[in-house]
Amino acid sequence: MPTNNLPLALADTVTPVDRFERTSALVALYDRSVDSVKGYKTMVEKSEPAFREIAERFHALHAMHADRLGALLFDQGVMPEPDGTVMGMVNQAAVSLRAFFDDIDEDVMDQVRSGEDWVLKAFDDAIAEQAGAGPVLQAMRTELTTLLADTRGLG
């Protein structure tokens, strides 16, 4: 039984390689979102109380996006990897290391913005790749840019 939304006659002719080629940018965006969730989870745990709400907002947004992106991939017959990539562990380690030597507060916002630039680039690539899901992806990208704008005065 096919696991994608292709017509039944075509579904069995789509190979895993074809699915990956059609979804590589969406997979990359999903991975960046999952990796971000890991980093922000650690940031929430280690942040100063005055900054915790900001870290929680980024964590919640990326978690919501990872869920939505995972569903989009699943609908296209791609089983998303729930653990992300090694960058998720790097994000966690970087936050933990910084917390050991310094406070996790609004001073990290430059690093947050730099990391989010990579996520925004991944959104752009996925929007270009996924014509059918473009409006959904654009709305998610707007949610992230709105959060970045809301926190522009920090750091």
mmCIF file of C-alpha atoms in Angstrom:
data_model
loop_
_atom_site.group_PDB
_atom_site.id
_atom_site.type_symbol
_atom_site.label_atom_id
_atom_site.label_comp_id
_atom_site.label_asym_id
_atom_site.label_seq_id
_atom_site.Cartn_x
_atom_site.Cartn_y
_atom_site.Cartn_z
ATOM 1 C CA MET A 1 0.000 0.000 0.000
ATOM 2 C CA PRO A 2 1.491 3.368 -0.968
ATOM 3 C CA THR A 3 2.296 5.878 1.751
ATOM 4 C CA ASN A 4 2.122 9.016 -0.335
ATOM 5 C CA ASN A 5 -0.546 11.086 -2.038
ATOM 6 C CA LEU A 6 0.231 10.003 -5.593
ATOM 7 C CA PRO A 7 -2.450 8.318 -7.657
ATOM 8 C CA LEU A 8 -2.452 4.583 -6.916
ATOM 9 C CA ALA A 9 -1.226 3.723 -10.428
ATOM 10 C CA LEU A 10 1.839 5.964 -9.998
ATOM 11 C CA ALA A 11 2.534 5.403 -6.315
ATOM 12 C CA ASP A 12 4.189 2.025 -6.789
ATOM 13 C CA THR A 13 6.534 3.435 -9.452
ATOM 14 C CA VAL A 14 8.015 6.110 -7.193
ATOM 15 C CA THR A 15 11.264 4.871 -5.682
ATOM 16 C CA PRO A 16 12.778 6.050 -2.406
ATOM 17 C CA VAL A 17 15.410 7.909 -4.445
ATOM 18 C CA ASP A 18 12.649 9.752 -6.355
ATOM 19 C CA ARG A 19 10.985 10.672 -3.066
ATOM 20 C CA PHE A 20 14.267 11.958 -1.658
ATOM 21 C CA GLU A 21 14.983 14.032 -4.761
ATOM 22 C CA ARG A 22 11.510 15.575 -4.548
ATOM 23 C CA THR A 23 11.863 16.305 -0.836
ATOM 24 C CA SER A 24 15.567 16.916 -0.131
ATOM 25 C CA ALA A 25 15.099 20.601 0.787
ATOM 26 C CA LEU A 26 12.063 19.763 2.928
ATOM 27 C CA VAL A 27 14.088 17.066 4.712
ATOM 28 C CA ALA A 28 16.894 19.582 5.303
ATOM 29 C CA LEU A 29 14.405 22.082 6.761
ATOM 30 C CA TYR A 30 12.894 19.394 8.974
ATOM 31 C CA ASP A 31 16.371 18.407 10.204
ATOM 32 C CA ARG A 32 17.270 22.023 10.985
ATOM 33 C CA SER A 33 14.015 22.426 12.887
ATOM 34 C CA VAL A 34 14.599 19.265 14.947
ATOM 35 C CA ASP A 35 18.196 20.342 15.611
ATOM 36 C CA SER A 36 16.921 23.762 16.717
ATOM 37 C CA VAL A 37 14.447 22.142 19.103
ATOM 38 C CA LYS A 38 17.340 20.328 20.777
ATOM 39 C CA GLY A 39 19.416 23.476 21.122
ATOM 40 C CA TYR A 40 16.538 25.547 22.461
ATOM 41 C CA LYS A 41 15.551 22.806 24.913
ATOM 42 C CA THR A 42 19.000 23.091 26.453
ATOM 43 C CA MET A 43 18.806 26.883 26.278
ATOM 44 C CA VAL A 44 15.505 26.862 28.191
ATOM 45 C CA GLU A 45 17.057 24.631 30.865
ATOM 46 C CA LYS A 46 20.201 26.754 31.235
ATOM 47 C CA SER A 47 18.932 30.286 30.618
ATOM 48 C CA GLU A 48 18.632 33.050 33.148
ATOM 49 C CA PRO A 49 15.045 33.555 34.381
ATOM 50 C CA ALA A 50 14.696 36.906 32.585
ATOM 51 C CA PHE A 51 15.565 35.283 29.218
ATOM 52 C CA ARG A 52 13.775 31.957 29.688
ATOM 53 C CA GLU A 53 10.507 33.150 28.096
ATOM 54 C CA ILE A 54 12.343 34.094 24.883
ATOM 55 C CA ALA A 55 14.096 30.710 24.749
ATOM 56 C CA GLU A 56 10.754 28.979 25.399
ATOM 57 C CA ARG A 57 9.124 30.876 22.530
ATOM 58 C CA PHE A 58 11.833 29.801 20.076
ATOM 59 C CA HIS A 59 11.704 26.229 21.383
ATOM 60 C CA ALA A 60 7.916 26.032 21.066
ATOM 61 C CA LEU A 61 7.899 27.493 17.554
ATOM 62 C CA HIS A 62 10.562 25.095 16.281
ATOM 63 C CA ALA A 63 8.818 22.131 17.938
ATOM 64 C CA MET A 64 5.550 23.078 16.243
ATOM 65 C CA HIS A 65 7.342 23.519 12.908
ATOM 66 C CA ALA A 66 9.125 20.160 13.257
ATOM 67 C CA ASP A 67 5.755 18.458 13.818
ATOM 68 C CA ARG A 68 4.200 20.138 10.776
ATOM 69 C CA LEU A 69 7.210 19.455 8.572
ATOM 70 C CA GLY A 70 7.301 15.824 9.672
ATOM 71 C CA ALA A 71 3.647 15.491 8.648
ATOM 72 C CA LEU A 72 4.367 17.062 5.247
ATOM 73 C CA LEU A 73 7.186 14.587 4.691
ATOM 74 C CA PHE A 74 5.086 11.644 5.817
ATOM 75 C CA ASP A 75 2.333 12.712 3.409
ATOM 76 C CA GLN A 76 4.902 12.476 0.612
ATOM 77 C CA GLY A 77 5.977 8.979 1.609
ATOM 78 C CA VAL A 78 9.111 10.024 3.477
ATOM 79 C CA MET A 79 9.603 8.820 7.024
ATOM 80 C CA PRO A 80 11.221 11.734 8.896
ATOM 81 C CA GLU A 81 14.128 10.975 11.225
ATOM 82 C CA PRO A 82 12.917 12.121 14.675
ATOM 83 C CA ASP A 83 16.443 12.594 16.056
ATOM 84 C CA GLY A 84 17.643 15.210 13.561
ATOM 85 C CA THR A 85 21.336 15.389 12.751
ATOM 86 C CA VAL A 86 24.605 15.659 14.636
ATOM 87 C CA MET A 87 24.110 19.448 14.599
ATOM 88 C CA GLY A 88 21.403 19.005 17.226
ATOM 89 C CA MET A 89 24.015 17.589 19.592
ATOM 90 C CA VAL A 90 26.411 20.385 18.627
ATOM 91 C CA ASN A 91 23.695 22.959 19.425
ATOM 92 C CA GLN A 92 23.109 21.373 22.819
ATOM 93 C CA ALA A 93 26.835 21.211 23.594
ATOM 94 C CA ALA A 94 27.405 24.824 22.537
ATOM 95 C CA VAL A 95 24.624 26.088 24.799
ATOM 96 C CA SER A 96 25.822 23.941 27.710
ATOM 97 C CA LEU A 97 29.404 25.110 27.272
ATOM 98 C CA ARG A 98 28.367 28.745 27.148
ATOM 99 C CA ALA A 99 26.227 28.276 30.250
ATOM 100 C CA PHE A 100 29.261 26.871 32.064
ATOM 101 C CA PHE A 101 31.314 30.026 31.413
ATOM 102 C CA ASP A 102 28.668 32.725 30.994
ATOM 103 C CA ASP A 103 24.998 33.515 31.472
ATOM 104 C CA ILE A 104 22.438 32.431 28.892
ATOM 105 C CA ASP A 105 20.592 35.699 28.544
ATOM 106 C CA GLU A 106 19.750 38.272 25.901
ATOM 107 C CA ASP A 107 23.462 38.545 25.031
ATOM 108 C CA VAL A 108 23.098 35.281 23.056
ATOM 109 C CA MET A 109 20.619 36.863 20.637
ATOM 110 C CA ASP A 110 23.304 37.536 18.008
ATOM 111 C CA GLN A 111 24.091 33.806 17.957
ATOM 112 C CA VAL A 112 20.371 32.994 17.915
ATOM 113 C CA ARG A 113 19.826 35.267 14.915
ATOM 114 C CA SER A 114 22.813 33.767 13.125
ATOM 115 C CA GLY A 115 21.444 30.265 13.657
ATOM 116 C CA GLU A 116 17.989 31.312 12.545
ATOM 117 C CA ASP A 117 19.452 32.674 9.298
ATOM 118 C CA TRP A 118 20.294 29.065 8.403
ATOM 119 C CA VAL A 119 16.731 27.999 9.165
ATOM 120 C CA LEU A 120 15.322 30.854 7.039
ATOM 121 C CA LYS A 121 17.579 29.771 4.153
ATOM 122 C CA ALA A 122 16.287 26.221 4.534
ATOM 123 C CA PHE A 123 12.716 27.576 4.406
ATOM 124 C CA ASP A 124 13.539 29.420 1.167
ATOM 125 C CA ASP A 125 14.957 26.238 -0.379
ATOM 126 C CA ALA A 126 11.965 24.156 0.707
ATOM 127 C CA ILE A 127 9.484 26.752 -0.565
ATOM 128 C CA ALA A 128 11.219 26.675 -3.963
ATOM 129 C CA GLU A 129 11.148 22.867 -3.996
ATOM 130 C CA GLN A 130 7.627 22.301 -2.667
ATOM 131 C CA ALA A 131 5.197 24.147 -4.931
ATOM 132 C CA GLY A 132 2.160 22.473 -3.380
ATOM 133 C CA ALA A 133 3.227 23.157 0.193
ATOM 134 C CA GLY A 134 4.631 26.620 -0.546
ATOM 135 C CA PRO A 135 1.856 28.573 1.200
ATOM 136 C CA VAL A 136 2.096 26.431 4.348
ATOM 137 C CA LEU A 137 5.875 26.757 4.405
ATOM 138 C CA GLN A 138 5.677 30.500 3.765
ATOM 139 C CA ALA A 139 3.286 30.899 6.707
ATOM 140 C CA MET A 140 5.696 28.983 8.942
ATOM 141 C CA ARG A 141 8.601 31.127 7.725
ATOM 142 C CA THR A 142 6.561 34.233 8.555
ATOM 143 C CA GLU A 143 5.974 32.927 12.085
ATOM 144 C CA LEU A 144 9.735 32.684 12.544
ATOM 145 C CA THR A 145 10.481 36.105 11.062
ATOM 146 C CA THR A 146 7.784 37.597 13.305
ATOM 147 C CA LEU A 147 9.404 36.071 16.391
ATOM 148 C CA LEU A 148 12.791 37.383 15.254
ATOM 149 C CA ALA A 149 11.287 40.843 14.757
ATOM 150 C CA ASP A 150 9.659 40.688 18.200
ATOM 151 C CA THR A 151 13.068 40.011 19.756
ATOM 152 C CA ARG A 152 15.062 42.426 17.556
ATOM 153 C CA GLY A 153 15.703 44.828 20.448
ATOM 154 C CA LEU A 154 17.447 42.202 22.546
ATOM 155 C CA GLY A 155 21.173 41.570 22.529
#
